[in-house]
Short mmCIF file of C-alpha atoms and ligand atoms in Angstrom, two decimals:
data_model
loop_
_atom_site.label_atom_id
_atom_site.label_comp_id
_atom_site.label_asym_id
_atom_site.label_seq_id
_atom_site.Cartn_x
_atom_site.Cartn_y
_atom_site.Cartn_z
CA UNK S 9 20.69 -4.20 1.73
CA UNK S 10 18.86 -7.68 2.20
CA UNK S 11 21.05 -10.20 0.45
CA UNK S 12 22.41 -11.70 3.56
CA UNK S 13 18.45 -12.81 4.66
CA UNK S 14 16.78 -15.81 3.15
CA UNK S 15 14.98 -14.94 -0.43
CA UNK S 16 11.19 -14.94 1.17
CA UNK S 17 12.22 -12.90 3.92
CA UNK S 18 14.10 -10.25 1.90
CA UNK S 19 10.57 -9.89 -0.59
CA UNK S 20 8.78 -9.42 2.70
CA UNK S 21 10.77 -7.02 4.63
CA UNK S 22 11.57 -5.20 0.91
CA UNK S 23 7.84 -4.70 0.27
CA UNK S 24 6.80 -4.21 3.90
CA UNK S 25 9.59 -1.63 4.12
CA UNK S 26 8.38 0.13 0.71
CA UNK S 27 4.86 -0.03 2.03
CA UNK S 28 5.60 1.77 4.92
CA UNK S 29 7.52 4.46 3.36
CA UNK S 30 4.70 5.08 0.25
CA UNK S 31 2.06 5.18 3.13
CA UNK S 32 3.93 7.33 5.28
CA UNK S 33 4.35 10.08 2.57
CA UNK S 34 0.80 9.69 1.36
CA UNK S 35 -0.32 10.73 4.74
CA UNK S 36 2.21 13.65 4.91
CA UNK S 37 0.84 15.15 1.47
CA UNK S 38 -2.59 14.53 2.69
CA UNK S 39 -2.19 16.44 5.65
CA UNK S 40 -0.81 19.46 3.63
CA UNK S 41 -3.17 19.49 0.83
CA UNK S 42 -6.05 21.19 2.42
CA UNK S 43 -3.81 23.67 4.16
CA UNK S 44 -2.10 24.89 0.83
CA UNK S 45 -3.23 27.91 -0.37
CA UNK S 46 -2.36 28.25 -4.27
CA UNK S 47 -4.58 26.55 -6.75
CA UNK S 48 -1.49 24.98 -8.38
CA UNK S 49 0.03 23.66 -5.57
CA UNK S 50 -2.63 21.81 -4.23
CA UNK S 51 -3.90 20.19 -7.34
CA UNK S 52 -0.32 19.24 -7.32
CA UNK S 53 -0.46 17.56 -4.61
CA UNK S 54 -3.57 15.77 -5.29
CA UNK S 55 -1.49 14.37 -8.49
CA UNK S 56 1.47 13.63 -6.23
CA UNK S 57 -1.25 11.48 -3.59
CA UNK S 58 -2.15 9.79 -6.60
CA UNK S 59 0.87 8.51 -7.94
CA UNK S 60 2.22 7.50 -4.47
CA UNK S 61 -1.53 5.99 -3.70
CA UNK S 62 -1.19 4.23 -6.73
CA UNK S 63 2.44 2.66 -6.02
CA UNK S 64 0.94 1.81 -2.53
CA UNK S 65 -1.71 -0.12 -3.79
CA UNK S 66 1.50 -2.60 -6.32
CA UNK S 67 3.50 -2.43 -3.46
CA UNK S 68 0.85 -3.60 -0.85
CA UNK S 69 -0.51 -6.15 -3.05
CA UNK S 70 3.06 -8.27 -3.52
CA UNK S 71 3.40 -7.58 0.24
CA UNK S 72 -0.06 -9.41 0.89
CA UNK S 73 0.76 -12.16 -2.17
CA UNK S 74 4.22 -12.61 0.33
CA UNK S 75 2.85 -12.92 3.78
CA UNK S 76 -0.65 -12.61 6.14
CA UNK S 77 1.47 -10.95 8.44
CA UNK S 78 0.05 -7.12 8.13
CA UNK S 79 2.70 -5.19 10.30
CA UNK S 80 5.05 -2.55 8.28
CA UNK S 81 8.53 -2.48 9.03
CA UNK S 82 10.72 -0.05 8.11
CA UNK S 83 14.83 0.84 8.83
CA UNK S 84 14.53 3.73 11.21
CA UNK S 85 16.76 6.22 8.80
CA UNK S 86 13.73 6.50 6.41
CA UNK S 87 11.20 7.10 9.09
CA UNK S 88 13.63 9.81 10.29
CA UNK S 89 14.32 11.14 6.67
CA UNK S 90 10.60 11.49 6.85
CA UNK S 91 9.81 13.65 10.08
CA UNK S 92 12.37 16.08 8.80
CA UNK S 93 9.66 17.84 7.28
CA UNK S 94 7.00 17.61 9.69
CA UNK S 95 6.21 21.23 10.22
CA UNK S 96 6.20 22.40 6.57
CA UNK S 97 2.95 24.94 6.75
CA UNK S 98 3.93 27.35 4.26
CA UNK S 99 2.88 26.60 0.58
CA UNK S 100 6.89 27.30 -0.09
CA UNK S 101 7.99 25.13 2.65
CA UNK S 102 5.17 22.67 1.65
CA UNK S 103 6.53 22.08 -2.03
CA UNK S 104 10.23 21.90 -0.59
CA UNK S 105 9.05 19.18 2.21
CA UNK S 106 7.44 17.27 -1.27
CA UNK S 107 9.70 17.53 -4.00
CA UNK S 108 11.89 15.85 -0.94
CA UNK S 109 10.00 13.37 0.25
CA UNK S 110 9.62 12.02 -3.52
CA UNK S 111 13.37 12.07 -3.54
CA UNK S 112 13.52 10.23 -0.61
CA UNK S 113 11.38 7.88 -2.33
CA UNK S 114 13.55 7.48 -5.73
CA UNK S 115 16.78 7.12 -3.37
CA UNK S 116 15.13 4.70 -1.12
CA UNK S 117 14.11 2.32 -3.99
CA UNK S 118 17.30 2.54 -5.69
CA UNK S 119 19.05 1.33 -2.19
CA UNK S 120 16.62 -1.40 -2.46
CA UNK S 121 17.73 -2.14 -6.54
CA UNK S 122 21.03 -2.05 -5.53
CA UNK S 123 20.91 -4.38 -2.79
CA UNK S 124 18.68 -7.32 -4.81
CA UNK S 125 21.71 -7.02 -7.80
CA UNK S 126 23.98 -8.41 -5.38
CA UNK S 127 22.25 -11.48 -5.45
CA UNK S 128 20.85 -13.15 -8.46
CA UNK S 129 19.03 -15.80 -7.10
CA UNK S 130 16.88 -13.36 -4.90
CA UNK S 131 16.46 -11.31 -8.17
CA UNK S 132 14.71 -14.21 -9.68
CA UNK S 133 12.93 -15.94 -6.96
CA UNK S 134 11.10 -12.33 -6.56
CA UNK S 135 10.93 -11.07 -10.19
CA UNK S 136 7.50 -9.38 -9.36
CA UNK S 137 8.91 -7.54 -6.20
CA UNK S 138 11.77 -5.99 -8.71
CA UNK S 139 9.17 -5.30 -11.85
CA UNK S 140 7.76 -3.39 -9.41
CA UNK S 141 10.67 -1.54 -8.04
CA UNK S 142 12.43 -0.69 -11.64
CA UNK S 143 8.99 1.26 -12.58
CA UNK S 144 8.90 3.28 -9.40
CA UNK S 145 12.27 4.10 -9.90
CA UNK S 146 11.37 5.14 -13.04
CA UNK S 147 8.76 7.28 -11.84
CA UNK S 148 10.21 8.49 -8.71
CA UNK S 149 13.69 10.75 -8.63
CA UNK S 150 16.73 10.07 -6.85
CA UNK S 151 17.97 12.66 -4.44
CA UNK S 152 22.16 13.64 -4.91
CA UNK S 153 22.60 12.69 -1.58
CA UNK S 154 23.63 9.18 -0.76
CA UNK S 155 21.02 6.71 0.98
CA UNK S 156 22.09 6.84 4.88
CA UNK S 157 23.42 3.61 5.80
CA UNK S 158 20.61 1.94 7.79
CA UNK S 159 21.69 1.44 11.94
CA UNK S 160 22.30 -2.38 11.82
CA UNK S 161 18.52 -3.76 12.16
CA UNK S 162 16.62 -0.89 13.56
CA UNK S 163 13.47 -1.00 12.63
CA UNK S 164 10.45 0.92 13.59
CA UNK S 165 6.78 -0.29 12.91
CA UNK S 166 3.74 1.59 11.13
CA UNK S 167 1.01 2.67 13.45
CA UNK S 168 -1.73 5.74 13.35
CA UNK S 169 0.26 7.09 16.39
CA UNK S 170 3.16 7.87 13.73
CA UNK S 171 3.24 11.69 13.73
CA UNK S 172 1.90 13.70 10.53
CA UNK S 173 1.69 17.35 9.98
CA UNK S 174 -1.00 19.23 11.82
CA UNK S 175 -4.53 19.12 9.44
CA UNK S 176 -6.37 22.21 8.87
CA UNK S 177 -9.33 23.15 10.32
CA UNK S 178 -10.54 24.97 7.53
CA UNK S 179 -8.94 24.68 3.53
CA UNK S 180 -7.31 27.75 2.52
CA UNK S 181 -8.17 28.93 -0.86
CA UNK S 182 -6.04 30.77 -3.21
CA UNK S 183 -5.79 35.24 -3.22
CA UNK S 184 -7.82 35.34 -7.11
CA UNK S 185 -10.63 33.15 -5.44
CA UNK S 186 -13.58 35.24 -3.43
CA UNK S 187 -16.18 33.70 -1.68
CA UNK S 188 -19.38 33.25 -2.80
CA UNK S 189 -21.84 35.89 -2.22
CA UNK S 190 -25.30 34.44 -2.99
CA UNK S 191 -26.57 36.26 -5.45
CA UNK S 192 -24.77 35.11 -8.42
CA UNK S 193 -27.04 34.23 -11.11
CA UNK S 194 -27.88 30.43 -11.63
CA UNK S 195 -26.38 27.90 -14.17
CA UNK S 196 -29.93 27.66 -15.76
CA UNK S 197 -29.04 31.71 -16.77
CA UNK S 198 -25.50 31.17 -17.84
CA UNK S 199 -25.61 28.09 -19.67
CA UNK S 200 -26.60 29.72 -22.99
CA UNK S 201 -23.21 31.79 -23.62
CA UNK S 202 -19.46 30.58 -23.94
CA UNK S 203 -18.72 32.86 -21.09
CA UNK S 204 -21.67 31.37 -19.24
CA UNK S 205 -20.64 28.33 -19.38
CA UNK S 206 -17.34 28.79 -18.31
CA UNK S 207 -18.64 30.35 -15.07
CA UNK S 208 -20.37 26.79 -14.57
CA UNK S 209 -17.29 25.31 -15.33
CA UNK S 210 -15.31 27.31 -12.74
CA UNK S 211 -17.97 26.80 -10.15
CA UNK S 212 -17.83 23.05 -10.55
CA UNK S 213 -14.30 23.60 -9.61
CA UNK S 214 -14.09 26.16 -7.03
CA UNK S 215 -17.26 24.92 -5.26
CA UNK S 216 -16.91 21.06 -5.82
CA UNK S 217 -14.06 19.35 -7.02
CA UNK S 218 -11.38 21.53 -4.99
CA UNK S 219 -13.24 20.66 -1.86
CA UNK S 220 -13.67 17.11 -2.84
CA UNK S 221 -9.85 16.50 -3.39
CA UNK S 222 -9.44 17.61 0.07
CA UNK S 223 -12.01 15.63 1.93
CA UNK S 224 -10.30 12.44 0.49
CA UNK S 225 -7.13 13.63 1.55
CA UNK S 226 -8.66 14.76 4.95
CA UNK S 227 -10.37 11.66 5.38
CA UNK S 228 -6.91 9.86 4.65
CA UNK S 229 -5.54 11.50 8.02
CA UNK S 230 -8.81 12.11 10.01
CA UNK S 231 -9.62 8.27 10.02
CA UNK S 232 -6.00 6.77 10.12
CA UNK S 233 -7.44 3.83 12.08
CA UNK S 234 -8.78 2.58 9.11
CA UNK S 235 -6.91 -0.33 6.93
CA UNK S 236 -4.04 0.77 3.99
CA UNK S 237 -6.95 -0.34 1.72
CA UNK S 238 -9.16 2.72 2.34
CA UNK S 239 -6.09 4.79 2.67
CA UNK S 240 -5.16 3.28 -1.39
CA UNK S 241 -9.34 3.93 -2.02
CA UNK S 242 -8.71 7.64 -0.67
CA UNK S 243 -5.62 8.44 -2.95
CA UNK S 244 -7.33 7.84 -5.95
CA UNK S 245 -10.00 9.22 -4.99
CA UNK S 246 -7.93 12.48 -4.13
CA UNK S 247 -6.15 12.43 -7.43
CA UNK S 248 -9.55 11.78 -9.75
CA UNK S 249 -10.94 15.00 -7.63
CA UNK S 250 -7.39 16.28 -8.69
CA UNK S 251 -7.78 15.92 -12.63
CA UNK S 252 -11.76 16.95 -12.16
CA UNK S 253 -10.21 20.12 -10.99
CA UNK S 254 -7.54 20.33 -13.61
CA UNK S 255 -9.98 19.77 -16.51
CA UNK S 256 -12.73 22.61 -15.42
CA UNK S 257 -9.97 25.42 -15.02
CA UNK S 258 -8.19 24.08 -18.91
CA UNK S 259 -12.20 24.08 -20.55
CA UNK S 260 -13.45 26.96 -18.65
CA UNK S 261 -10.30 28.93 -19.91
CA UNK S 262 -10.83 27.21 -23.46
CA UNK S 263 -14.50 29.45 -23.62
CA UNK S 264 -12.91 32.26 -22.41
CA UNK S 265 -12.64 32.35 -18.37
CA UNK S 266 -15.55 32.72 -16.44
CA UNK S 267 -18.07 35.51 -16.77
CA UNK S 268 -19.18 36.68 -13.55
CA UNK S 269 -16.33 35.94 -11.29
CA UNK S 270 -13.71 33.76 -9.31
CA UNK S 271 -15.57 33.15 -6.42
CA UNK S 272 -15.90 29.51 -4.50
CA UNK S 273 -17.54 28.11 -1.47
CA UNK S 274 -16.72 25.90 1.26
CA UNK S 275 -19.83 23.84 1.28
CA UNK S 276 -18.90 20.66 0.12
CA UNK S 277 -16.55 20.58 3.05
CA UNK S 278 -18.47 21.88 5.41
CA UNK S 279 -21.05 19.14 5.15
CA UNK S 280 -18.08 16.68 4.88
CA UNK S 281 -16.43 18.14 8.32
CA UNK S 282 -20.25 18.18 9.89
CA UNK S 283 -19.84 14.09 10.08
CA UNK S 284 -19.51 12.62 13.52
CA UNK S 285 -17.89 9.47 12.30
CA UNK S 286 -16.20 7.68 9.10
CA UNK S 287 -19.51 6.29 7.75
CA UNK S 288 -21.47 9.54 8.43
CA UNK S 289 -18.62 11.07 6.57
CA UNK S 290 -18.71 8.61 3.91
CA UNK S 291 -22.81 8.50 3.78
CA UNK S 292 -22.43 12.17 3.56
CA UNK S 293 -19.35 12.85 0.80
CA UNK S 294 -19.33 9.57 -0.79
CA UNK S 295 -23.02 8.78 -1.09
CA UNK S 296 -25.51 11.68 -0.45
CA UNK S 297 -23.42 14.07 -2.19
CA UNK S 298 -21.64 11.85 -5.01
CA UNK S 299 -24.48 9.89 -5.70
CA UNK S 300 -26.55 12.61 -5.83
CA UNK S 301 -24.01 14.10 -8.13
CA UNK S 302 -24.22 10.59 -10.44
CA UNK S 303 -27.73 11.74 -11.10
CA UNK S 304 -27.16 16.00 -11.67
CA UNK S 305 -24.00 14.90 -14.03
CA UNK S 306 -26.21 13.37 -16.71
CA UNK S 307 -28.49 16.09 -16.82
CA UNK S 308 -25.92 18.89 -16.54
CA UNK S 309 -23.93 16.93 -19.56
CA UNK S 310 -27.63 16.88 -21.79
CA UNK S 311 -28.03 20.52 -21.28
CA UNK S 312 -24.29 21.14 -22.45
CA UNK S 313 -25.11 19.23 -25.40
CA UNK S 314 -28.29 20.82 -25.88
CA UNK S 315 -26.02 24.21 -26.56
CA UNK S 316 -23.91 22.22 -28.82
CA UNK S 317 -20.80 22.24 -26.44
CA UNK S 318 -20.12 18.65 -26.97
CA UNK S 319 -16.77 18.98 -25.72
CA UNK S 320 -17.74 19.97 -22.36
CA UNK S 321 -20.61 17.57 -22.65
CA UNK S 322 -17.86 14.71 -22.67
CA UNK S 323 -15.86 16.16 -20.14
CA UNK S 324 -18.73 15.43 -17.81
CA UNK S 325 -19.44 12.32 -18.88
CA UNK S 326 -15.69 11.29 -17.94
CA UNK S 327 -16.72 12.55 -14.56
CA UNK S 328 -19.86 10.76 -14.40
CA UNK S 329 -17.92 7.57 -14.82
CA UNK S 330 -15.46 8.39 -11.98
CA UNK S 331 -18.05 9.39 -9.71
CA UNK S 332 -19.26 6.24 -10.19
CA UNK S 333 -15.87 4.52 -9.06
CA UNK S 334 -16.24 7.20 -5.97
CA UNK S 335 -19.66 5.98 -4.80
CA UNK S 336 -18.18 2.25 -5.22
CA UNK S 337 -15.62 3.17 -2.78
CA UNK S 338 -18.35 4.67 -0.31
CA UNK S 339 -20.10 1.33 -0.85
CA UNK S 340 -17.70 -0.41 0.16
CA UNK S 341 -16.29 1.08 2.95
CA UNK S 342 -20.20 1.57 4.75
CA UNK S 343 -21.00 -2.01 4.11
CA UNK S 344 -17.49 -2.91 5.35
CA UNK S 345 -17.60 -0.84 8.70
CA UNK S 346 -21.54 -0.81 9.45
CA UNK S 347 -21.33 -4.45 10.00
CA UNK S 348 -19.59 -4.02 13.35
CA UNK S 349 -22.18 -0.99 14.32
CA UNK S 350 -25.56 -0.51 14.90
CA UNK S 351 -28.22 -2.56 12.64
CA UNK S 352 -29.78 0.90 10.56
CA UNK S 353 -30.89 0.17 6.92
CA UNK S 354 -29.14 1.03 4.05
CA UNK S 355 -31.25 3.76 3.44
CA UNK S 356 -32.15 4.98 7.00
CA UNK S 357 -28.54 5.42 7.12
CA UNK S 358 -28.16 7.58 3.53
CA UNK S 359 -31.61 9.66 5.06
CA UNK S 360 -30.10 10.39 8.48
CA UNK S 361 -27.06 11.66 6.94
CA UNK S 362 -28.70 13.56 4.36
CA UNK S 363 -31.10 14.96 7.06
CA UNK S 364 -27.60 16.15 9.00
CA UNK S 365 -26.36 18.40 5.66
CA UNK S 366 -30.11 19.82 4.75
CA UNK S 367 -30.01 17.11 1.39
CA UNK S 368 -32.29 14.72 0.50
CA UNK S 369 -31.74 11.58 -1.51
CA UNK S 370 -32.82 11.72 -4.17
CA UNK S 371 -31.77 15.88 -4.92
CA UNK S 372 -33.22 17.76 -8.00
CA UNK S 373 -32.12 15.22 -10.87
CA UNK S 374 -33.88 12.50 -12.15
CA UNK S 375 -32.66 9.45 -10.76
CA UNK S 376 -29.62 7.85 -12.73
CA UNK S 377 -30.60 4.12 -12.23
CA UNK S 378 -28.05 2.52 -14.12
CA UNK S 379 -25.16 4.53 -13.03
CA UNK S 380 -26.30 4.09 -9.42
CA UNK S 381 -26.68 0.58 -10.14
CA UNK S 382 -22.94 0.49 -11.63
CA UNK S 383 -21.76 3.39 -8.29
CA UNK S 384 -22.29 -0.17 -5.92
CA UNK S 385 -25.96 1.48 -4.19
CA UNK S 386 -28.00 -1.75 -3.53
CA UNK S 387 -31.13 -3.25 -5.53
CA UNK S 388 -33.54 -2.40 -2.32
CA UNK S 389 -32.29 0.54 -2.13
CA UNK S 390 -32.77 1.38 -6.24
CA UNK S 391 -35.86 0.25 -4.95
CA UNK S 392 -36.79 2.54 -2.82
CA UNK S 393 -35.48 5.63 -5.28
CA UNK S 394 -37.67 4.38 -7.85
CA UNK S 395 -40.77 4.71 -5.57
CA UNK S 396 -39.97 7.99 -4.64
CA UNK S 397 -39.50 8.80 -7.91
CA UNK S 398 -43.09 7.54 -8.80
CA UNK S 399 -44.61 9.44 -6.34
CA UNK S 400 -43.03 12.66 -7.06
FE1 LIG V 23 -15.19 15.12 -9.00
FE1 LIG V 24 -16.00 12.36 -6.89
#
């Protein structure tokens, strides 16, 4: 495809072109993820973000070790192979739409394969750039049909005003979930049975991790604005909600399916979707919630232990860990964007947006210092925790 061009420009309009495709698709499957229904296809999907998130984040790096220069080219047949299935909605028409899009990913590599083994020098002079290509292509399927032939150097360029699917509102949960009622007894009662504890299990993932797979995925789309970076941060983040998910349903099923009932609630998300702007969202997913969660984790996995369910025990701690990388991310992203905003203190920040969902910071739990410290929250701010914590 690129043999003609001189090696360093090939590598860069290879990996730019690659770039553009992976984050193209990653927004497309974030767009549908909240909006499928079925329990299976959406954790699906989180996997699917993952993967592609993940192939982003290789692909992106050799772009940046190749050139400053952060536009995205493309050839214009991909971009069009890619609006073909803009208005997938259903959850039928939304697998379809996927399992082609990944195709169009597996054929699109391959063109690029096929094009570097025409030239042996380029092959060498960019052995990272073809590493890197022979895995996804390992990973990715090829579709039957052949890769259009690419108009003679049409390009078109990434940019947020790209179109993706339409976002839900609202999620859509699957027919065997219910909504919450209220009155459902609390995981202090049900912790002492296997049946009991399955319930917990099942609420963790109807009430938390479903809804936390698809604020990553909604914040993906919502903030678009935002550097391939936090789009890379948001993937993972998607598919670690993804296997949090996963995990509950296989150990809650392990003691026997949950005891009282099916039954979720939106409220993770609604206190997500109740942000004004990316780092109210983030103060309010990322690090009221999560962090918050860093602390409940480590008691919740103590009194699973305490029943001698060490198995489930584990599980959490596995998510303890992750939620750690998840607060990181929120870290991050605050400290990165609050520097061009108003001056508000870490923690006047974290308050305020706390205030905004009914939370406080700290919640219930006794603070987790150490996995705070390790989650990227700031010394003063440990600081200020451990005060409040004294005078509680
Ligand atoms: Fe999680
Ligand atoms: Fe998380």
């Amino acid at each position: 495809m690129s043999n003609r061009m001189p090696p360093l420009v090939s590598a860069i309009s290879d990996s730019g072109a690659l770039c553009y495709a992976l984050l193209r698709i990653v927004e497309f499957h974030a767009a549908w993820l909240p909006r499928a229904a079925s329990t299976e296809l959406k954790i699906e999907l989180g996997y699917r973000i993952g993967k592609l998130g993940s192939a982003l984040a290789s692909a992106h790096l050799r772009f940046t070790e190749l050139t400053t220069d952060v536009r995205l080219l493309a050839p214009i047949c991909l971009e069009h192979g890619i609006v073909e299935v803009l208005h997938a909605e259903t959850d039928e028409t939304i697998a379809a739409a996927s399992n082609l899009l990944l195709t169009l990913v597996g054929s699109f590599v391959r063109a690029l394969i096929a094009g570097r083994n025409r030239d042996p020098l380029f092959e060498v002079l960019d052995g990272p750039g073809a590493t890197l290509l022979a895995g996804l292509a390992a990973q990715f399927p090829a579709s039957a049909a052949p890769w259009p032939t690419p108009s003679h150097g049409t390009t078109v360029l990434y940019g947020n005003a790209l179109p993706i699917p339409q976002a839900a509102s609202s999620p859509s949960r699957a027919w065997e979930l219910e909504p919450r009622r209220g009155d459902e007894p609390s995981w202090a009662a049900l912790i002492g049975t296997p049946g009991g504890r399955a319930q917990i299990l099942y609420d963790i993932f109807a009430d938390i991790e479903l809804s936390a797979m698809e604020v990553c995925a909604a914040s993906l789309v919502r903030f678009r604005e935002l550097p391939v970076q936090f789009k890379i941060d948001m993937a993972r983040q998607c598919w670690d909600e993804a296997r949090h998910a996963s995990a509950c349903l296989i150990r809650s099923e392990e003691l026997g399916g949950p005891s009282i009932g099916r039954r979720y609630s939106l409220k993770v998300w609604d206190r997500w979707a109740a942000g004004r702007d990316v780092i109210e969202c983030l103060c309010i997913e990322q690090l009221v919630q999560e962090g918050n969660a860093l602390d409940s984790v480590e008691s919740l996995a103590s009194s699973f232990r305490a029943t001698g369910d060490a198995r489930s025990a584990d599980l959490l701690k596995v998510f303890g860990r992750d939620e750690e990388l998840h607060t990181a991310i929120g870290n991050k992203w605050v400290n990165a964007i609050a520097g061009m905003g108003p001056d508000l203190s870490f923690g006047q920040r974290l308050r305020n947006a706390a205030q905004r969902i009914g939370l406080t910071v700290p919640g219930h739990a006794p603070v987790a210092f150490e996995a705070r410290r390790r989650g990227g929250f700031p010394e003063s701010f440990l600081q200020e925790l451990a005060s409040v914590n004294r005078s509680a």
